[in-house]
XYZ file of C-alpha atoms in Angstrom:
631
model
C -0.156 -0.415 -0.466
C 1.221 3.111 -1.173
C 1.929 5.571 1.925
C -0.022 8.662 1.178
C -0.937 11.284 4.257
C -4.708 10.366 3.606
C -3.960 6.742 3.952
C -1.770 6.654 7.022
C -4.025 9.605 8.826
C -7.086 7.288 7.787
C -5.734 3.937 9.258
C -4.051 5.304 11.904
C -7.514 6.899 13.431
C -9.342 3.779 12.542
C -7.027 1.595 14.318
C -6.459 3.374 17.262
C -10.666 3.274 17.678
C -11.130 0.159 16.374
C -13.272 -2.850 18.672
C -15.115 -4.607 15.905
C -16.545 -7.477 14.611
C -16.187 -10.476 11.877
C -17.450 -9.985 8.579
C -20.689 -10.781 7.811
C -20.508 -14.369 6.611
C -22.306 -15.546 2.991
C -25.097 -17.979 4.323
C -26.607 -20.101 1.689
C -27.280 -18.763 -1.822
C -29.197 -15.718 -1.415
C -27.087 -13.212 0.468
C -25.279 -9.946 -1.666
C -23.081 -6.780 -0.921
C -22.508 -5.225 -4.500
C -26.007 -3.066 -4.835
C -25.937 -1.283 -1.443
C -22.178 -2.255 -0.038
C -23.887 -3.918 2.504
C -24.941 -7.708 3.056
C -28.933 -8.497 2.365
C -30.643 -11.193 0.416
C -30.910 -11.108 -3.350
C -34.468 -10.755 -3.175
C -34.105 -7.284 -0.893
C -32.498 -5.788 -3.770
C -34.114 -3.119 -5.726
C -31.410 -3.771 -8.710
C -31.141 -6.272 -11.190
C -28.969 -9.225 -9.222
C -27.413 -12.501 -10.550
C -25.464 -14.697 -8.007
C -22.714 -17.799 -9.223
C -22.127 -19.592 -6.352
C -19.115 -21.725 -5.605
C -21.355 -24.951 -6.479
C -22.567 -23.045 -10.008
C -19.073 -23.189 -10.619
C -18.058 -26.337 -10.045
C -20.932 -28.033 -11.485
C -20.539 -25.786 -15.393
C -16.817 -27.144 -15.126
C -16.768 -24.016 -16.947
C -12.147 -23.631 -17.975
C -12.564 -19.911 -17.965
C -14.492 -16.854 -16.844
C -15.857 -16.364 -20.080
C -17.808 -19.632 -20.335
C -19.667 -18.461 -16.451
C -20.152 -15.016 -18.112
C -22.343 -15.720 -21.133
C -24.463 -17.555 -20.054
C -26.036 -15.064 -17.791
C -28.822 -12.814 -19.192
C -27.950 -9.776 -20.452
C -24.089 -10.313 -21.313
C -22.491 -10.765 -24.498
C -18.797 -11.661 -25.001
C -15.757 -11.607 -27.220
C -12.727 -12.467 -27.844
C -9.977 -12.058 -30.890
C -8.867 -15.793 -30.831
C -8.677 -18.586 -28.790
C -7.503 -19.309 -25.083
C -6.162 -16.178 -23.512
C -6.364 -13.269 -26.183
C -8.634 -9.928 -25.509
C -11.788 -10.517 -24.537
C -14.809 -7.923 -23.592
C -17.572 -8.013 -21.412
C -20.856 -6.044 -22.711
C -23.343 -5.017 -19.745
C -26.761 -4.063 -20.944
C -25.287 -3.323 -24.528
C -22.725 -0.816 -22.816
C -19.294 -0.723 -23.558
C -16.604 -3.243 -22.057
C -14.828 0.234 -20.409
C -18.709 0.741 -18.698
C -18.500 -2.077 -16.363
C -16.751 -1.667 -13.065
C -14.932 -5.150 -12.116
C -14.399 -5.991 -8.152
C -11.815 -8.574 -7.082
C -12.542 -8.738 -3.239
C -14.181 -5.064 -3.081
C -10.615 -3.971 -4.863
C -11.041 -1.933 -8.430
C -8.798 -4.527 -10.997
C -9.240 -2.743 -14.474
C -6.030 -1.727 -16.229
C -5.798 2.556 -15.940
C -3.791 2.345 -19.162
C -6.902 0.390 -21.624
C -9.602 1.308 -18.695
C -10.507 -2.245 -18.834
C -10.654 -5.867 -16.801
C -8.443 -8.583 -17.742
C -11.220 -11.568 -18.019
C -7.525 -13.862 -18.138
C -6.283 -12.729 -14.809
C -8.140 -15.226 -12.447
C -9.124 -18.702 -13.309
C -12.765 -20.728 -12.428
C -10.672 -22.446 -9.402
C -9.555 -19.092 -7.535
C -13.200 -18.104 -7.194
C -15.760 -18.505 -4.469
C -18.614 -16.327 -6.033
C -19.434 -13.718 -8.862
C -22.051 -11.003 -7.959
C -23.688 -9.334 -11.259
C -25.223 -6.376 -10.664
C -26.563 -4.204 -13.953
C -28.037 -0.752 -13.688
C -25.718 2.375 -12.913
C -23.853 2.277 -9.456
C -21.453 5.373 -10.068
C -23.164 6.474 -6.822
C -22.090 3.803 -4.382
C -18.732 3.012 -6.537
C -17.513 5.918 -8.830
C -16.149 5.895 -12.130
C -17.145 2.911 -14.526
C -20.460 1.577 -13.414
C -22.389 2.119 -16.542
C -23.587 -0.453 -17.789
C -23.261 -2.737 -14.266
C -20.627 -3.870 -11.621
C -19.180 -7.499 -11.546
C -17.718 -7.965 -8.352
C -15.810 -11.429 -8.151
C -15.542 -13.078 -4.330
C -11.569 -14.985 -4.193
C -11.984 -18.931 -3.249
C -13.106 -19.679 1.264
C -12.127 -23.386 0.928
C -12.975 -25.711 3.886
C -10.506 -28.231 3.351
C -8.620 -29.873 0.845
C -9.221 -30.379 -2.465
C -7.408 -31.608 -6.173
C -8.566 -31.167 -9.527
C -6.920 -32.449 -12.514
C -7.717 -31.270 -16.017
C -6.842 -32.593 -19.741
C -9.184 -31.816 -23.052
C -9.074 -30.454 -26.293
C -6.508 -28.158 -28.435
C -4.023 -29.620 -25.610
C -5.679 -28.400 -22.670
C -3.983 -29.967 -19.179
C -4.482 -28.291 -15.584
C -3.666 -29.180 -12.187
C -5.745 -27.183 -9.279
C -4.976 -27.375 -5.842
C -6.745 -25.882 -2.545
C -6.770 -26.150 1.490
C -9.025 -24.073 4.201
C -9.905 -25.052 7.255
C -9.409 -23.528 11.082
C -12.449 -22.310 13.793
C -12.049 -19.027 15.358
C -9.276 -18.029 12.478
C -10.017 -19.513 8.901
C -7.772 -19.866 6.062
C -7.793 -20.635 2.373
C -5.659 -21.643 -0.006
C -5.489 -22.297 -3.418
C -2.425 -22.821 -6.245
C -2.785 -24.274 -10.034
C -1.295 -24.302 -13.433
C -3.118 -24.586 -16.646
C -2.222 -24.530 -20.414
C -3.356 -24.593 -23.589
C -2.043 -25.059 -27.079
C -4.857 -22.508 -28.024
C -6.155 -21.720 -31.334
C -4.857 -19.478 -35.037
C -5.633 -16.173 -34.387
C -7.799 -16.052 -37.507
C -10.404 -18.516 -39.022
C -7.824 -18.724 -42.280
C -4.424 -19.394 -40.440
C -3.210 -22.667 -38.822
C -1.134 -21.792 -36.625
C -1.931 -21.947 -33.116
C -1.206 -19.925 -30.145
C -1.075 -21.237 -26.612
C -1.875 -19.888 -23.387
C -0.393 -20.990 -19.584
C -1.512 -19.602 -16.820
C -0.068 -19.823 -12.892
C -2.085 -19.148 -10.245
C -2.226 -18.340 -6.721
C -5.181 -17.231 -3.680
C -4.816 -16.528 -0.235
C -6.954 -15.679 2.502
C -7.328 -15.882 6.506
C -10.413 -14.358 8.416
C -11.260 -14.021 12.132
C -11.635 -11.258 14.920
C -9.126 -10.053 16.672
C -11.213 -8.850 19.656
C -14.671 -9.715 20.277
C -16.212 -6.963 18.289
C -12.872 -6.301 15.634
C -12.804 -8.707 12.689
C -9.953 -8.891 9.790
C -9.841 -10.551 6.337
C -7.263 -10.743 4.029
C -6.915 -11.514 0.405
C -5.169 -12.076 -2.411
C -5.627 -13.231 -5.876
C -2.161 -14.000 -8.052
C -2.275 -14.759 -11.883
C 1.107 -14.995 -14.173
C 1.870 -16.672 -17.574
C 2.533 -16.255 -21.354
C 0.185 -15.792 -24.327
C 1.291 -16.716 -27.224
C 1.009 -14.309 -30.149
C 1.756 -14.195 -34.161
C 5.239 -12.904 -35.201
C 4.421 -9.435 -35.759
C 2.835 -8.578 -32.784
C 4.932 -10.893 -30.413
C 3.815 -12.716 -27.506
C 3.607 -11.140 -23.888
C 4.227 -12.386 -20.523
C 1.508 -11.117 -18.118
C 1.470 -10.524 -14.626
C -1.700 -9.401 -12.317
C -2.815 -9.274 -8.754
C -5.430 -8.045 -6.090
C -4.747 -7.764 -2.673
C -7.189 -6.359 0.208
C -7.369 -6.037 4.268
C -10.429 -5.065 5.911
C -11.041 -4.529 9.596
C -14.549 -4.294 10.696
C -16.047 -2.708 13.830
C -18.991 -2.815 15.431
C -18.641 0.345 17.489
C -22.124 -0.424 18.815
C -25.597 -1.823 17.898
C -26.592 1.327 15.944
C -22.703 1.758 14.488
C -20.879 -0.178 11.657
C -17.869 1.045 10.301
C -14.880 -0.939 7.933
C -11.485 -0.082 6.706
C -10.325 -1.851 3.549
C -7.025 -0.777 2.469
C -6.392 -2.506 -1.563
C -3.336 -3.221 -4.034
C -4.101 -4.141 -7.553
C -1.239 -4.316 -9.923
C -2.183 -5.194 -14.263
C 1.313 -6.004 -16.305
C 2.065 -6.631 -19.888
C 5.475 -6.670 -21.405
C 5.226 -7.749 -25.146
C 8.304 -8.801 -27.305
C 7.342 -7.025 -30.384
C 9.646 -7.045 -32.704
C 8.247 -3.469 -33.567
C 7.598 -1.970 -30.594
C 8.784 -4.121 -27.635
C 6.849 -2.187 -24.317
C 6.305 -3.178 -20.826
C 2.769 -1.590 -20.027
C 2.016 -1.593 -16.065
C -0.593 -0.354 -13.559
C -0.439 -0.389 -10.040
C -2.758 1.146 -7.910
C -3.428 1.427 -3.924
C -6.625 2.425 -2.361
C -8.419 2.932 0.718
C -12.234 2.768 1.198
C -13.825 3.936 4.969
C -17.288 3.233 4.814
C -19.977 3.731 8.064
C -23.189 2.120 8.555
C -25.753 3.586 11.018
C -28.675 1.734 11.346
C -32.191 3.576 12.887
C -35.270 3.603 12.096
C -37.202 3.684 9.658
C -33.963 2.717 7.491
C -29.788 2.437 6.924
C -27.468 5.555 6.381
C -24.208 4.255 4.904
C -21.779 7.299 4.418
C -18.185 6.395 3.184
C -14.860 7.871 1.374
C -13.044 5.456 -1.271
C -9.683 7.095 -2.538
C -7.295 5.340 -4.897
C -4.473 6.422 -6.395
C -3.133 4.790 -9.944
C 0.128 4.916 -11.259
C 0.539 3.676 -15.257
C 4.282 3.204 -16.694
C 5.518 2.464 -20.187
C 8.792 0.881 -20.153
C 10.171 2.437 -17.010
C 11.603 4.806 -19.243
C 9.639 8.159 -18.486
C 8.236 7.836 -22.245
C 4.592 7.342 -20.088
C 4.769 7.628 -16.408
C 1.632 9.339 -14.921
C 0.280 9.539 -11.710
C -3.187 10.210 -11.041
C -5.885 10.158 -7.635
C -9.365 10.372 -7.132
C -10.992 10.743 -4.133
C -14.936 10.350 -3.402
C -17.038 10.783 -0.689
C -20.786 8.975 -1.174
C -23.920 8.314 1.005
C -26.690 6.549 0.710
C -29.987 6.153 2.616
C -32.179 3.043 2.419
C -35.790 3.607 4.354
C -39.569 2.420 4.062
C -41.340 4.733 1.448
C -44.714 4.688 0.129
C -45.606 1.493 0.983
C -42.544 0.080 -0.049
C -38.903 0.367 0.370
C -36.447 3.220 -0.869
C -32.686 3.912 -1.337
C -31.199 6.748 -2.621
C -27.432 7.973 -2.781
C -25.293 10.755 -3.807
C -21.534 10.987 -4.764
C -18.203 12.842 -5.495
C -15.397 12.316 -7.470
C -12.536 14.364 -7.479
C -9.854 13.598 -9.754
C -6.901 14.840 -10.691
C -7.212 15.192 -14.590
C -11.526 16.612 -14.818
C -11.827 17.569 -11.174
C -15.752 16.850 -10.227
C -18.201 14.766 -10.688
C -21.218 13.903 -9.084
C -23.836 10.992 -9.795
C -27.445 10.283 -7.855
C -29.557 7.064 -7.965
C -33.026 6.868 -6.546
C -34.830 3.088 -6.306
C -37.793 1.972 -5.200
C -39.676 -0.731 -4.707
C -43.024 -2.041 -3.470
C -44.829 -5.787 -2.994
C -48.165 -5.692 -5.220
C -49.321 -9.341 -4.081
C -47.588 -12.268 -2.074
C -44.449 -12.844 -4.330
C -44.684 -10.340 -6.637
C -42.772 -6.730 -6.842
C -42.561 -4.019 -8.715
C -39.280 -1.737 -8.507
C -38.032 1.331 -10.246
C -35.388 3.757 -11.202
C -33.411 6.027 -12.180
C -29.427 6.919 -11.980
C -26.600 8.423 -13.702
C -22.798 7.165 -14.319
C -19.771 8.300 -15.209
C -16.413 6.641 -17.255
C -13.411 8.241 -16.419
C -11.054 9.103 -19.483
C -7.991 6.097 -19.313
C -4.638 7.113 -18.715
C -4.028 6.327 -22.556
C -6.657 8.347 -23.277
C -5.783 11.451 -21.580
C -1.286 10.837 -21.855
C -0.670 8.485 -24.836
C 2.717 9.809 -25.192
C 2.909 11.784 -29.487
C 4.396 9.579 -32.253
C 4.772 10.064 -35.468
C 4.291 7.555 -38.345
C 5.587 8.357 -41.573
C 5.764 10.084 -43.740
C 4.336 7.635 -46.208
C 5.035 8.400 -50.411
C 2.924 7.543 -53.089
C 1.209 9.074 -56.881
C -2.419 9.045 -57.925
C -1.689 10.036 -61.910
C 0.345 13.015 -61.790
C 0.312 14.387 -57.886
C 2.434 12.653 -55.314
C 1.180 12.559 -52.171
C 3.228 12.321 -48.634
C 1.058 11.183 -45.500
C 2.289 11.170 -42.095
C 0.203 10.211 -38.949
C 0.640 11.441 -35.211
C -0.971 10.032 -32.318
C -1.234 11.000 -28.676
C -3.494 11.376 -25.656
C -5.799 14.902 -25.261
C -5.398 16.056 -21.250
C -8.233 18.126 -22.088
C -10.989 14.799 -22.122
C -13.798 15.275 -19.931
C -15.641 11.988 -18.600
C -18.388 10.380 -20.549
C -21.377 10.506 -18.374
C -24.760 8.240 -18.767
C -28.570 8.704 -17.434
C -30.567 5.363 -16.964
C -33.944 4.577 -16.205
C -35.236 1.150 -15.308
C -38.625 -0.749 -14.514
C -38.686 -4.188 -13.275
C -40.941 -6.770 -11.873
C -39.930 -9.761 -9.996
C -42.198 -12.767 -8.702
C -41.286 -15.578 -7.333
C -43.261 -18.910 -5.472
C -41.623 -21.894 -4.189
C -39.839 -23.457 -7.132
C -40.019 -21.186 -9.726
C -39.680 -17.242 -10.195
C -40.036 -14.895 -13.520
C -38.528 -11.018 -13.849
C -39.137 -8.754 -16.106
C -37.157 -5.518 -16.317
C -36.915 -2.584 -18.959
C -34.123 -0.087 -19.426
C -33.095 2.866 -21.077
C -29.660 4.310 -20.857
C -28.250 7.576 -22.684
C -24.299 8.213 -23.255
C -22.785 10.640 -23.921
C -19.241 12.749 -24.186
C -17.765 9.316 -25.471
C -14.080 9.339 -26.274
C -13.583 8.583 -29.831
C -10.185 8.621 -30.958
C -10.190 10.360 -34.195
C -8.109 12.461 -36.986
C -8.029 16.104 -37.437
C -6.253 16.559 -41.284
C -3.465 18.658 -41.341
C -2.810 20.785 -45.203
C 1.006 20.801 -45.515
C 1.149 22.688 -48.467
C 3.614 21.871 -51.066
C 7.169 19.945 -50.473
C 10.531 20.479 -52.039
C 9.970 18.018 -54.586
C 6.188 18.849 -55.541
C 4.259 16.428 -53.007
C 1.336 17.282 -51.662
C 2.252 16.836 -47.428
C -0.888 16.061 -45.088
C -0.603 15.417 -41.910
C -3.631 13.534 -39.971
C -3.434 14.224 -36.231
C -4.995 11.335 -34.407
C -6.380 12.181 -30.870
C -9.176 11.024 -28.385
C -12.356 13.441 -28.774
C -15.592 13.823 -26.713
C -17.498 13.664 -29.598
C -20.612 10.525 -29.560
C -23.690 9.709 -28.100
C -25.136 6.176 -27.580
C -28.469 4.880 -26.586
C -29.063 1.447 -24.676
C -33.091 0.389 -24.719
C -33.789 -2.877 -23.527
C -35.548 -5.563 -22.326
C -34.848 -8.576 -20.237
C -36.996 -11.348 -19.312
C -35.879 -14.618 -17.134
C -37.082 -17.529 -15.228
C -35.911 -20.207 -13.233
C -38.454 -23.653 -12.002
C -38.060 -26.894 -10.343
C -40.109 -29.186 -13.131
C -40.212 -32.842 -13.559
C -36.879 -32.723 -11.242
C -34.811 -30.765 -13.345
C -33.763 -27.457 -12.634
C -34.871 -25.008 -15.742
C -33.428 -21.489 -15.945
C -33.609 -19.104 -18.394
C -32.850 -15.579 -20.154
C -34.036 -13.486 -23.127
C -32.265 -10.115 -23.463
C -33.381 -7.565 -26.452
C -30.966 -4.210 -26.609
C -31.065 -1.579 -28.972
C -27.998 -0.451 -28.417
C -27.893 2.217 -31.438
C -24.735 4.810 -32.199
C -27.162 8.097 -32.273
C -24.523 9.621 -34.679
C -25.166 7.004 -37.386
C -28.276 4.839 -36.192
C -26.045 1.704 -36.410
C -26.288 -0.822 -33.471
C -22.672 -0.468 -31.450
C -20.446 -2.673 -32.218
C -20.718 -6.544 -30.893
C -24.016 -6.346 -29.611
C -26.626 -8.657 -30.559
C -30.106 -7.323 -30.820
C -31.268 -10.340 -29.587
C -29.834 -13.311 -26.775
C -31.135 -16.133 -25.138
C -29.678 -18.655 -22.837
C -31.277 -22.013 -21.421
C -30.003 -24.448 -19.075
C -31.160 -28.053 -17.301
C -29.821 -29.841 -15.030
C -30.468 -33.118 -13.331
C -29.118 -35.320 -10.705
C -29.956 -39.025 -11.170
C -28.546 -40.878 -8.140
C -24.330 -40.419 -8.875
C -24.879 -38.789 -12.372
C -25.641 -35.524 -12.918
C -26.784 -33.984 -16.036
C -26.346 -30.130 -16.974
C -27.297 -28.711 -20.720
C -26.576 -25.308 -21.753
C -27.963 -23.486 -24.610
C -27.391 -20.106 -25.938
C -28.352 -18.222 -29.090
C -27.550 -14.760 -30.474
C -28.941 -12.384 -33.437
C -26.607 -10.686 -36.054
C -24.284 -8.008 -34.737
C -22.264 -6.008 -36.120
C -18.442 -4.681 -35.799
C -15.490 -2.755 -37.703
C -17.435 0.352 -36.948
C -20.303 -0.553 -37.860
C -19.092 -1.575 -41.433
C -19.119 -5.377 -41.250
C -21.607 -7.866 -40.129
C -21.208 -11.292 -37.814
C -23.747 -13.315 -38.351
C -26.356 -14.772 -35.826
C -25.751 -18.155 -34.133
C -26.659 -20.426 -31.785
C -24.490 -23.529 -28.969
C -25.259 -25.713 -27.512
C -22.906 -27.456 -23.986
C -23.140 -30.652 -22.006
C -21.958 -31.078 -18.587
C -21.359 -34.955 -17.292
C -20.569 -35.564 -13.565
C -20.464 -38.313 -11.836
C -19.689 -39.590 -8.253
C -17.331 -42.207 -8.005
C -17.232 -42.745 -3.888
C -18.116 -39.685 -1.373
C -14.782 -38.328 -1.769
C -14.192 -38.433 -5.210
C -16.284 -36.901 -8.729
C -15.640 -37.427 -12.540
C -16.652 -35.046 -15.166
C -16.889 -33.918 -18.645
C -17.547 -30.896 -20.257
C -18.356 -30.644 -24.136
C -18.668 -27.372 -25.147
C -20.173 -26.489 -29.057
C -21.728 -30.027 -29.210
C -22.579 -29.550 -32.426
C -19.683 -28.456 -33.832
C -20.814 -24.610 -35.438
C -19.332 -21.961 -36.898
C -19.346 -18.648 -35.524
C -17.284 -15.418 -34.987
C -17.294 -13.577 -32.040
C -14.900 -10.199 -33.866
C -13.748 -9.801 -36.867
C -11.490 -7.260 -39.177
C -12.767 -5.823 -42.297
C -11.378 -8.461 -44.178
C -10.849 -11.837 -41.630
C -13.018 -13.381 -39.052
C -11.000 -13.954 -35.485
C -11.341 -18.077 -34.778
C -13.682 -19.679 -32.377
C -13.660 -23.552 -31.219
C -15.098 -26.115 -32.308
C -16.346 -29.221 -30.614
C -14.087 -29.105 -27.555
C -13.786 -31.824 -24.840
C -12.633 -31.304 -21.219
C -12.747 -34.289 -19.004
C -11.680 -33.872 -14.912
C -11.235 -35.438 -11.692
C -11.727 -34.079 -8.817
C -10.774 -35.351 -5.053
C -12.200 -33.316 -2.411
C -12.478 -34.823 0.466
C -15.314 -34.442 3.265
C -17.212 -32.051 0.464
């Protein structure tokens, strides 16, 4: 943790006064903390929430985060190649950079790209995932336009070993251990590798990926009312790419230390210190580089309970250090301080939640956001919700400070004229944040054994940042050539609108567990009227699972309509996929599993260039053996 004066002062003040209690445990599968930054059941949440539990992860036998997320309603993914390659997650049609990703409460995205590396965590490192849809900048600050995805790392209760082998030379070994009474500990470690896929569907050379990962955790009570929880999640490895791009080594880490103090019957406060690292070393033959983000953070939150509600007050602080090559070519430090307040209370026969926040950022000054939600039970099991909120995305370090570079001049002749073009690129320190406003309505019905929900929403995002060229005429050169410079800089020039409908349901029927999600989103660039790249208008996810004695079977289906790519100029065809998962319990401690992705070997594409499609996997088989005594 960086030794900032603010961090030291608040940390000293907190520790000097603390007499706290341990963190609330996740009991069952319905407790969530992301929508309000306090513990509540998913049924109580006024937002659209999905929870992926450890049990869900093990039953899915998913090999990566993409396989888990693409089965969730309203989420679309894209990837430019096989395992380990660049991946993006879109929530409610919002851009990938408009999704806030937290790992154990710590902001985990890169400060240079503004996006999270979805290859950073293995499913074996994850205890649960909370997906919250909608604007949440009033609680978390920048990035939370489309939603928040919070990942909680593994909390192993005992020993476990898992071996995996499968298509494309995939092999993995994972180990976990946990235990303790008053003080609980958890350790997870593993290694995975694959021979990978070609980058493009027209190529034949595959490019592999390997990942080493480690997760550590400890929590317990320092005193009867002072609790401590510490978490570390780290991964590192190599990602093979084509010869022109060059392989890269990566390292990703998040760490947190949380103290939780029950100061009285009505007052609880917590202090969380965080640290994250996102490091990428490219061995490109043309521009080798190491680009790195180091972030130190602090959150101090107070929760005051009194009739008729609960008031939460807090301070968030983080400092980013983004560098390129350690040479001063790019070496920027940015600080953000946010103050927030949220009040949950009974109102108009239901429950209301109102929140506001002010963020102060080094680059652009202050940004205010707010959120108002309300819900009421109309009949037993039937609840109506409504909400409106604002959010923002701060410009990235690349947007603000990418160092000036010059490419060219390039000379060419057309007819009798000779032209000489030069291309320059550089950041724009005068950028404003991207801002949004969202309205939504929801209806949720739950009964024993089944439930259904419908959500309607509209989001408009203004001041979108795009890199655009300014054409500068240079007159006539010494040899009579026509000189032109194309100066590429990011500008706040665009607006987008996302209008969506989400339908979801779950039921227990004929001894099968059924789940379905249907999403329609019109994500439109308001300047062109075109659907935003890689976002289908319609998507459908289905799953059915059943246990037959020692046998377990799960079927997953998904379908997506046509999309656009390359700034709306090229189509991506719609497609449908079916996956099958089988598990056999050999004995009380040992399970044998098999997962088949793309069961019917469909050809499809998630991304493309103007001339080629990025490769995607055909039918793939993965077999695993898990030994977990005493489960």
